[in-house]
């Protein structure tokens, strides 16, 4: 057995995933036969793009001019004062175009799709945030766009459906299963099987079959790269601890990746604890899940003893999913990233507190990462620094938050 420190020091983050898409025992490529060719084609195209300076320059330009990068690193002075412990800094992904980190990945994949000669984009969406980001970049890059969305989510997220349609996307209602995200993923997969010749599937988180978890992670790595430079320039040193919410895990791995091989920086992912940790009432895969294979990869999944996928619950639609990205399963296993959860109630408290102390309304997803940091900060001295990934803004959530807190709107 390695000691914890040796373990952390032995991290070779750039070598993962391996050529078969594995992060240790997690990940892989569990896809239907007909998708193996387009998946291989995608992996090859990405390997070339990764070292192609023209691709990287175009991606960087779009991130800057269209999405609004770099995002700020912001000292939350009033929140810090209120909590009376560690200094809290926020990485402001909420300031990006369309309101969250998701546009980093949508832009990267859409540019990649064009290089592959694809003219049509499909994507799945739950709360609609990934659908909006995808529809937006398709308008920008002149690509046809079809978004799959569960009938139930279409009803709950009407403003986002309208945004997608304004940007020229076709939103297709999915009426199978629970009529939510998991079912939309299945429909998008079915479309891709039939149309992969001219169609690219922009998956929305660091999830699914290889090479998606790797590609999505890489397109979000800019978050951590910027934060690293900003901490050195603005603060003169790195933070002690970094918190991020974990749905599929894209905003978290995007920020964490840069720091994985810096053992003095503690990394904490915060999952959705929902009402309580019991079947059907949460989405904390590391607290209530088991290893299984679901929608393309091997990872922690919320399932019953027959392997049936459990219903999930979270006040934030973007964290409400039964599986976690396989790279997170790997770093949880070797103890490099710690995972906690925040309940609906704790997230709502964080949502209100950041709004009141800083004048920044965070997304409900983001509020889970914040809640973890708010619990931790008072346990640390004022010399400590905590960074929170402010993955998105809460404009989309004000009505829902008011409703669940019984405050009217
Ligand atoms: C979608 C979303 C998330 C959850 O997705 P990850 O892939 O885990 O980042 C978190 N925050 C916001 C604002 C989102 O829109």
Short mmCIF file of C-alpha atoms and ligand atoms in Angstrom, two decimals:
data_model
loop_
_atom_site.label_atom_id
_atom_site.label_comp_id
_atom_site.label_asym_id
_atom_site.label_seq_id
_atom_site.Cartn_x
_atom_site.Cartn_y
_atom_site.Cartn_z
CA UNK A 1 0.00 0.00 0.00
CA UNK A 2 1.16 3.50 -0.83
CA UNK A 3 0.74 6.19 1.78
CA UNK A 4 -1.75 8.86 0.91
CA UNK A 5 0.96 11.36 -0.04
CA UNK A 6 2.82 8.88 -2.25
CA UNK A 7 -0.46 8.02 -3.88
CA UNK A 8 -1.17 11.65 -4.70
CA UNK A 9 2.36 12.19 -6.01
CA UNK A 10 2.20 9.20 -8.32
CA UNK A 11 -0.66 10.70 -10.36
CA UNK A 12 0.01 10.61 -14.09
CA UNK A 13 -3.12 12.47 -15.14
CA UNK A 14 -2.14 12.96 -18.79
CA UNK A 15 -1.97 9.20 -19.39
CA UNK A 16 -5.68 8.76 -18.64
CA UNK A 17 -7.81 7.44 -20.12
CA UNK A 18 -5.84 4.62 -21.75
CA UNK A 19 -6.33 3.83 -25.44
CA UNK A 20 -9.44 1.78 -24.64
CA UNK A 21 -10.99 4.63 -22.71
CA UNK A 22 -10.33 3.33 -19.19
CA UNK A 23 -9.56 5.35 -16.09
CA UNK A 24 -8.25 2.46 -14.04
CA UNK A 25 -11.18 0.04 -14.01
CA UNK A 26 -13.77 2.71 -14.90
CA UNK A 27 -14.96 4.08 -18.23
CA UNK A 28 -14.55 2.04 -21.41
CA UNK A 29 -16.65 1.81 -24.52
CA UNK A 30 -19.96 0.00 -24.10
CA UNK A 31 -21.69 1.01 -27.32
CA UNK A 32 -23.83 -0.66 -29.97
CA UNK A 33 -21.92 -2.21 -32.88
CA UNK A 34 -23.11 0.45 -35.34
CA UNK A 35 -21.56 3.25 -33.28
CA UNK A 36 -18.08 1.76 -33.06
CA UNK A 37 -17.06 3.24 -36.44
CA UNK A 38 -18.25 6.81 -35.70
CA UNK A 39 -16.76 6.61 -32.19
CA UNK A 40 -13.39 5.53 -33.59
CA UNK A 41 -13.61 8.25 -36.22
CA UNK A 42 -14.32 10.80 -33.47
CA UNK A 43 -11.41 9.60 -31.32
CA UNK A 44 -9.05 9.83 -34.30
CA UNK A 45 -10.23 13.29 -35.31
CA UNK A 46 -9.90 14.48 -31.73
CA UNK A 47 -6.37 13.10 -31.39
CA UNK A 48 -5.39 15.15 -34.46
CA UNK A 49 -7.25 18.28 -33.32
CA UNK A 50 -5.61 18.14 -29.91
CA UNK A 51 -2.18 18.76 -31.41
CA UNK A 52 -3.33 20.96 -34.30
CA UNK A 53 -2.50 24.59 -33.58
CA UNK A 54 -5.13 25.80 -36.05
CA UNK A 55 -7.89 23.92 -34.21
CA UNK A 56 -6.66 25.11 -30.84
CA UNK A 57 -6.44 28.71 -32.09
CA UNK A 58 -10.00 28.63 -33.43
CA UNK A 59 -11.28 27.11 -30.17
CA UNK A 60 -9.44 29.72 -28.10
CA UNK A 61 -10.77 32.54 -30.30
CA UNK A 62 -14.38 31.35 -30.00
CA UNK A 63 -14.00 30.93 -26.23
CA UNK A 64 -12.77 34.50 -26.01
CA UNK A 65 -14.96 36.37 -28.52
CA UNK A 66 -18.18 34.38 -28.41
CA UNK A 67 -18.26 32.78 -24.95
CA UNK A 68 -16.50 35.55 -23.00
CA UNK A 69 -13.34 33.94 -21.62
CA UNK A 70 -11.32 34.33 -19.52
CA UNK A 71 -13.79 34.36 -16.65
CA UNK A 72 -12.81 36.22 -13.50
CA UNK A 73 -11.44 34.91 -10.25
CA UNK A 74 -13.36 36.81 -7.62
CA UNK A 75 -12.70 37.25 -3.90
CA UNK A 76 -16.05 36.90 -2.10
CA UNK A 77 -15.18 39.38 0.65
CA UNK A 78 -18.60 39.72 2.23
CA UNK A 79 -19.30 35.98 2.20
CA UNK A 80 -15.87 35.37 3.73
CA UNK A 81 -16.58 37.92 6.45
CA UNK A 82 -20.00 36.38 7.10
CA UNK A 83 -18.63 32.84 7.48
CA UNK A 84 -15.60 33.92 9.52
CA UNK A 85 -13.04 31.37 8.38
CA UNK A 86 -11.15 30.60 5.19
CA UNK A 87 -11.07 33.17 2.39
CA UNK A 88 -13.49 32.21 -0.38
CA UNK A 89 -12.74 32.80 -4.05
CA UNK A 90 -15.17 32.13 -6.89
CA UNK A 91 -14.23 31.08 -10.42
CA UNK A 92 -16.89 32.95 -12.38
CA UNK A 93 -18.11 30.50 -15.04
CA UNK A 94 -21.56 32.02 -14.44
CA UNK A 95 -20.45 35.04 -16.47
CA UNK A 96 -20.09 33.04 -19.69
CA UNK A 97 -22.49 33.37 -22.62
CA UNK A 98 -25.63 31.26 -21.97
CA UNK A 99 -24.91 31.41 -18.24
CA UNK A 100 -22.77 28.39 -17.42
CA UNK A 101 -19.59 26.44 -18.17
CA UNK A 102 -21.43 24.21 -20.65
CA UNK A 103 -20.62 26.42 -23.63
CA UNK A 104 -16.90 25.50 -23.39
CA UNK A 105 -17.67 21.92 -24.35
CA UNK A 106 -20.43 22.77 -26.84
CA UNK A 107 -18.08 25.08 -28.75
CA UNK A 108 -15.20 22.60 -28.76
CA UNK A 109 -17.33 19.73 -30.02
CA UNK A 110 -19.12 21.82 -32.65
CA UNK A 111 -15.80 23.00 -34.10
CA UNK A 112 -14.60 19.39 -34.06
CA UNK A 113 -17.79 18.25 -35.82
CA UNK A 114 -17.21 20.76 -38.62
CA UNK A 115 -13.70 19.43 -39.12
CA UNK A 116 -15.20 15.95 -39.42
CA UNK A 117 -17.43 17.29 -42.21
CA UNK A 118 -20.64 16.87 -40.22
CA UNK A 119 -23.51 19.22 -41.04
CA UNK A 120 -26.00 18.14 -38.40
CA UNK A 121 -25.74 18.20 -34.59
CA UNK A 122 -27.85 16.33 -32.07
CA UNK A 123 -27.77 16.61 -28.28
CA UNK A 124 -29.71 15.53 -25.21
CA UNK A 125 -30.78 17.90 -22.51
CA UNK A 126 -32.45 17.66 -19.10
CA UNK A 127 -32.88 21.11 -17.58
CA UNK A 128 -32.20 22.57 -20.99
CA UNK A 129 -28.87 24.23 -20.23
CA UNK A 130 -26.83 21.94 -22.48
CA UNK A 131 -29.54 22.18 -25.14
CA UNK A 132 -29.35 25.98 -25.05
CA UNK A 133 -25.54 25.97 -25.23
CA UNK A 134 -25.64 23.53 -28.16
CA UNK A 135 -28.37 25.41 -30.07
CA UNK A 136 -26.41 28.62 -29.52
CA UNK A 137 -23.12 27.34 -30.94
CA UNK A 138 -24.96 25.70 -33.86
CA UNK A 139 -26.44 29.09 -34.76
CA UNK A 140 -22.98 30.61 -34.50
CA UNK A 141 -21.32 27.95 -36.67
CA UNK A 142 -24.13 27.35 -39.17
CA UNK A 143 -24.97 23.77 -38.17
CA UNK A 144 -28.38 22.09 -38.25
CA UNK A 145 -29.44 21.26 -34.68
CA UNK A 146 -31.86 18.75 -33.13
CA UNK A 147 -32.26 18.58 -29.34
CA UNK A 148 -33.83 15.58 -27.59
CA UNK A 149 -35.66 16.42 -24.41
CA UNK A 150 -38.06 14.44 -22.23
CA UNK A 151 -41.70 15.48 -22.44
CA UNK A 152 -41.72 16.09 -18.70
CA UNK A 153 -38.63 18.34 -18.89
CA UNK A 154 -40.10 20.28 -21.83
CA UNK A 155 -43.05 21.11 -19.63
CA UNK A 156 -40.85 22.11 -16.67
CA UNK A 157 -38.32 24.12 -18.68
CA UNK A 158 -40.45 26.05 -21.16
CA UNK A 159 -38.22 29.18 -21.33
CA UNK A 160 -35.17 27.10 -22.31
CA UNK A 161 -37.21 25.30 -24.98
CA UNK A 162 -38.12 28.67 -26.44
CA UNK A 163 -34.45 29.79 -26.35
CA UNK A 164 -33.39 26.73 -28.32
CA UNK A 165 -36.11 27.31 -30.91
CA UNK A 166 -35.15 30.99 -31.22
CA UNK A 167 -31.64 29.83 -32.10
CA UNK A 168 -33.07 27.69 -34.87
CA UNK A 169 -32.95 24.28 -33.18
CA UNK A 170 -35.65 21.65 -33.48
CA UNK A 171 -36.64 20.36 -30.02
CA UNK A 172 -37.93 16.77 -30.15
CA UNK A 173 -40.11 15.59 -27.33
CA UNK A 174 -39.19 12.17 -25.85
CA UNK A 175 -42.18 10.24 -24.52
CA UNK A 176 -40.51 6.97 -23.46
CA UNK A 177 -39.62 5.91 -19.88
CA UNK A 178 -39.77 8.61 -17.21
CA UNK A 179 -39.72 11.23 -20.02
CA UNK A 180 -36.61 12.89 -18.59
CA UNK A 181 -32.85 13.08 -19.25
CA UNK A 182 -32.02 9.35 -19.25
CA UNK A 183 -34.69 8.76 -21.90
CA UNK A 184 -33.49 11.73 -23.97
CA UNK A 185 -29.98 10.21 -24.00
CA UNK A 186 -31.41 6.93 -25.33
CA UNK A 187 -33.29 8.75 -28.12
CA UNK A 188 -30.23 10.80 -29.11
CA UNK A 189 -28.20 7.56 -29.28
CA UNK A 190 -30.85 6.01 -31.51
CA UNK A 191 -30.72 9.01 -33.85
CA UNK A 192 -26.92 8.82 -33.98
CA UNK A 193 -26.99 5.12 -34.87
CA UNK A 194 -29.13 5.95 -37.91
CA UNK A 195 -27.48 9.20 -39.01
CA UNK A 196 -23.82 9.14 -37.98
CA UNK A 197 -22.64 9.77 -41.55
CA UNK A 198 -23.62 13.46 -41.44
CA UNK A 199 -24.39 13.86 -37.71
CA UNK A 200 -22.29 14.49 -34.61
CA UNK A 201 -23.68 13.90 -31.12
CA UNK A 202 -22.58 16.61 -28.66
CA UNK A 203 -22.74 14.88 -25.30
CA UNK A 204 -23.21 17.33 -22.45
CA UNK A 205 -21.07 16.08 -19.57
CA UNK A 206 -17.90 14.05 -18.86
CA UNK A 207 -19.93 10.88 -19.23
CA UNK A 208 -20.89 8.10 -21.59
CA UNK A 209 -18.75 5.98 -23.84
CA UNK A 210 -15.12 6.66 -24.79
CA UNK A 211 -13.98 9.12 -26.16
CA UNK A 212 -16.65 11.46 -24.71
CA UNK A 213 -15.48 11.65 -21.06
CA UNK A 214 -11.99 12.58 -22.27
CA UNK A 215 -13.11 15.10 -24.91
CA UNK A 216 -15.58 16.87 -22.63
CA UNK A 217 -12.98 17.05 -19.86
CA UNK A 218 -10.36 18.49 -22.18
CA UNK A 219 -12.68 21.20 -23.48
CA UNK A 220 -13.30 22.30 -19.89
CA UNK A 221 -9.66 22.19 -18.76
CA UNK A 222 -9.39 25.87 -19.57
CA UNK A 223 -11.27 26.56 -16.30
CA UNK A 224 -8.47 25.15 -14.16
CA UNK A 225 -5.70 26.51 -16.38
CA UNK A 226 -7.06 30.03 -15.98
CA UNK A 227 -7.65 29.61 -12.25
CA UNK A 228 -4.08 28.41 -11.74
CA UNK A 229 -2.60 31.50 -13.43
CA UNK A 230 -5.10 33.82 -11.73
CA UNK A 231 -4.31 32.49 -8.26
CA UNK A 232 -0.59 33.00 -8.79
CA UNK A 233 -1.07 36.51 -10.24
CA UNK A 234 -3.83 37.82 -7.98
CA UNK A 235 -3.18 36.00 -4.72
CA UNK A 236 0.42 34.88 -5.00
CA UNK A 237 -0.31 31.26 -4.20
CA UNK A 238 -2.62 28.34 -4.90
CA UNK A 239 -5.80 27.66 -2.89
CA UNK A 240 -5.80 25.06 -0.12
CA UNK A 241 -9.10 23.50 -1.15
CA UNK A 242 -11.26 23.57 -4.29
CA UNK A 243 -14.98 22.75 -4.34
CA UNK A 244 -17.24 22.04 -7.31
CA UNK A 245 -20.66 20.47 -7.75
CA UNK A 246 -20.78 17.12 -9.54
CA UNK A 247 -23.60 16.11 -11.87
CA UNK A 248 -21.94 14.19 -14.66
CA UNK A 249 -18.78 15.89 -13.47
CA UNK A 250 -17.70 18.23 -16.27
CA UNK A 251 -17.35 21.55 -14.44
CA UNK A 252 -15.61 19.78 -11.56
CA UNK A 253 -13.05 17.88 -13.64
CA UNK A 254 -12.50 21.00 -15.77
CA UNK A 255 -11.37 22.93 -12.71
CA UNK A 256 -9.74 20.06 -10.79
CA UNK A 257 -7.64 18.62 -13.62
CA UNK A 258 -4.97 21.31 -13.46
CA UNK A 259 -4.49 20.63 -9.73
CA UNK A 260 -4.64 16.81 -9.64
CA UNK A 261 -0.86 16.52 -9.44
CA UNK A 262 -0.54 19.27 -6.82
CA UNK A 263 -0.92 17.24 -3.63
CA UNK A 264 -1.24 20.27 -1.35
CA UNK A 265 -4.48 21.30 -3.02
CA UNK A 266 -7.45 19.37 -1.64
CA UNK A 267 -10.19 18.69 -4.18
CA UNK A 268 -13.81 18.17 -3.15
CA UNK A 269 -16.73 17.23 -5.41
CA UNK A 270 -20.22 17.84 -4.04
CA UNK A 271 -23.11 15.67 -5.22
CA UNK A 272 -26.84 16.17 -4.79
CA UNK A 273 -28.05 14.82 -1.44
CA UNK A 274 -31.68 15.58 -2.31
CA UNK A 275 -34.24 15.03 0.47
CA UNK A 276 -32.19 12.31 2.16
CA UNK A 277 -29.85 9.46 1.23
CA UNK A 278 -32.43 6.77 0.54
CA UNK A 279 -33.53 5.13 -2.70
CA UNK A 280 -35.23 7.58 -5.06
CA UNK A 281 -34.56 10.64 -2.91
CA UNK A 282 -31.09 11.80 -4.00
CA UNK A 283 -28.38 11.69 -6.69
CA UNK A 284 -25.26 11.07 -4.55
CA UNK A 285 -23.73 8.22 -6.52
CA UNK A 286 -20.71 7.81 -4.23
CA UNK A 287 -22.93 7.60 -1.16
CA UNK A 288 -25.74 5.39 -2.43
CA UNK A 289 -24.47 3.90 -5.68
CA UNK A 290 -22.66 0.79 -6.82
CA UNK A 291 -20.35 0.08 -9.74
CA UNK A 292 -22.23 -0.84 -12.89
CA UNK A 293 -22.46 -0.20 -16.61
CA UNK A 294 -24.88 2.49 -17.70
CA UNK A 295 -25.25 4.49 -20.93
CA UNK A 296 -21.86 3.59 -22.33
CA UNK A 297 -19.40 3.24 -19.47
CA UNK A 298 -18.51 1.53 -16.20
CA UNK A 299 -18.91 3.80 -13.22
CA UNK A 300 -20.88 4.41 -10.00
CA UNK A 301 -24.59 4.12 -10.69
CA UNK A 302 -27.69 4.42 -8.52
CA UNK A 303 -29.35 1.06 -9.05
CA UNK A 304 -31.29 -1.52 -7.11
CA UNK A 305 -30.10 -5.07 -6.43
CA UNK A 306 -31.49 -6.30 -9.76
CA UNK A 307 -29.46 -3.65 -11.59
CA UNK A 308 -32.54 -1.54 -12.36
CA UNK A 309 -31.71 2.16 -12.47
CA UNK A 310 -33.17 3.99 -9.49
CA UNK A 311 -35.25 7.11 -9.79
CA UNK A 312 -33.24 10.13 -8.63
CA UNK A 313 -34.18 13.40 -7.02
CA UNK A 314 -32.53 16.79 -6.64
CA UNK A 315 -33.84 20.33 -6.40
CA UNK A 316 -31.36 21.06 -9.21
CA UNK A 317 -32.22 19.39 -12.51
CA UNK A 318 -28.58 19.48 -13.67
CA UNK A 319 -27.39 17.17 -10.87
CA UNK A 320 -30.34 14.81 -11.13
CA UNK A 321 -28.76 11.85 -12.93
CA UNK A 322 -28.13 8.23 -11.93
CA UNK A 323 -24.47 7.94 -13.02
CA UNK A 324 -21.28 9.92 -12.41
CA UNK A 325 -18.45 10.44 -14.92
CA UNK A 326 -15.93 7.54 -14.86
CA UNK A 327 -12.89 9.75 -14.24
CA UNK A 328 -14.47 10.80 -10.95
CA UNK A 329 -14.95 7.15 -10.00
CA UNK A 330 -11.23 6.63 -10.58
CA UNK A 331 -10.05 9.56 -8.46
CA UNK A 332 -12.51 8.69 -5.74
CA UNK A 333 -11.09 5.16 -5.69
CA UNK A 334 -7.46 6.27 -5.30
CA UNK A 335 -8.45 8.92 -2.75
CA UNK A 336 -7.27 11.95 -4.73
CA UNK A 337 -10.67 13.66 -4.85
CA UNK A 338 -13.03 13.68 -1.85
CA UNK A 339 -16.77 13.54 -2.43
CA UNK A 340 -19.43 15.01 -0.22
CA UNK A 341 -23.08 15.80 -0.76
CA UNK A 342 -25.34 18.72 0.02
CA UNK A 343 -29.06 18.33 0.60
CA UNK A 344 -31.75 20.32 -1.22
CA UNK A 345 -32.17 22.42 1.91
CA UNK A 346 -28.44 23.16 2.25
CA UNK A 347 -28.20 24.10 -1.42
CA UNK A 348 -31.16 26.48 -1.09
CA UNK A 349 -29.52 28.09 1.95
CA UNK A 350 -26.32 28.60 -0.06
CA UNK A 351 -28.37 29.99 -2.98
CA UNK A 352 -29.86 32.62 -0.68
CA UNK A 353 -26.66 33.41 1.22
CA UNK A 354 -24.49 34.10 -1.84
CA UNK A 355 -27.23 36.26 -3.35
CA UNK A 356 -27.57 38.28 -0.18
CA UNK A 357 -23.90 38.68 0.74
CA UNK A 358 -22.37 39.15 -2.73
CA UNK A 359 -25.20 40.06 -5.10
CA UNK A 360 -24.49 36.95 -7.15
CA UNK A 361 -27.37 34.52 -7.71
CA UNK A 362 -25.86 31.08 -8.33
CA UNK A 363 -27.48 28.20 -10.21
CA UNK A 364 -29.04 25.57 -7.95
CA UNK A 365 -26.46 23.05 -9.21
CA UNK A 366 -23.66 25.45 -8.28
CA UNK A 367 -25.28 26.03 -4.88
CA UNK A 368 -24.37 22.45 -3.91
CA UNK A 369 -20.65 23.15 -4.37
CA UNK A 370 -21.08 26.40 -2.49
CA UNK A 371 -22.90 24.65 0.35
CA UNK A 372 -19.95 22.27 0.74
CA UNK A 373 -17.53 25.22 0.89
CA UNK A 374 -19.73 27.16 3.31
CA UNK A 375 -19.78 24.22 5.69
CA UNK A 376 -16.00 23.88 5.45
CA UNK A 377 -14.86 27.53 5.61
CA UNK A 378 -15.59 28.14 9.33
CA UNK A 379 -13.51 25.04 10.20
CA UNK A 380 -10.41 26.66 8.66
CA UNK A 381 -8.37 29.71 9.68
CA UNK A 382 -8.31 33.00 7.80
CA UNK A 383 -4.97 32.05 6.24
CA UNK A 384 -6.66 29.27 4.30
CA UNK A 385 -8.09 29.78 0.84
CA UNK A 386 -11.05 27.95 -0.65
CA UNK A 387 -11.95 28.21 -4.34
CA UNK A 388 -15.46 27.36 -5.52
CA UNK A 389 -16.36 26.76 -9.13
CA UNK A 390 -19.30 29.07 -9.75
CA UNK A 391 -20.46 26.84 -12.60
CA UNK A 392 -23.56 28.84 -13.57
CA UNK A 393 -25.89 31.68 -12.80
CA UNK A 394 -29.25 31.25 -11.14
CA UNK A 395 -31.54 33.33 -13.34
CA UNK A 396 -33.03 30.10 -14.69
CA UNK A 397 -33.79 28.92 -11.14
CA UNK A 398 -35.42 31.86 -9.40
CA UNK A 399 -38.97 30.70 -10.08
CA UNK A 400 -38.30 27.13 -8.94
CA UNK A 401 -36.38 28.29 -5.85
CA UNK A 402 -39.21 30.63 -4.85
CA UNK A 403 -41.71 27.82 -5.35
CA UNK A 404 -39.90 25.20 -3.25
CA UNK A 405 -39.17 27.71 -0.49
CA UNK A 406 -42.84 28.71 -0.51
CA UNK A 407 -41.99 32.34 -1.10
CA UNK A 408 -44.15 32.97 -4.14
CA UNK A 409 -42.93 34.67 -7.29
C1 LIG B 1 -25.29 21.15 -16.10
C2 LIG B 1 -24.78 21.92 -14.96
C3 LIG B 1 -24.05 21.31 -13.93
C4 LIG B 1 -23.84 19.83 -13.82
O1 LIG B 1 -23.07 19.27 -14.85
P1 LIG B 1 -21.56 18.85 -14.66
O2 LIG B 1 -21.25 18.10 -15.90
O3 LIG B 1 -21.44 18.01 -13.44
O4 LIG B 1 -20.77 20.10 -14.54
C5 LIG B 1 -23.53 22.11 -12.92
N1 LIG B 1 -23.72 23.45 -12.92
C6 LIG B 1 -24.43 24.07 -13.89
C7 LIG B 1 -24.62 25.54 -13.80
C8 LIG B 1 -24.98 23.33 -14.94
O5 LIG B 1 -25.68 23.96 -15.89
#
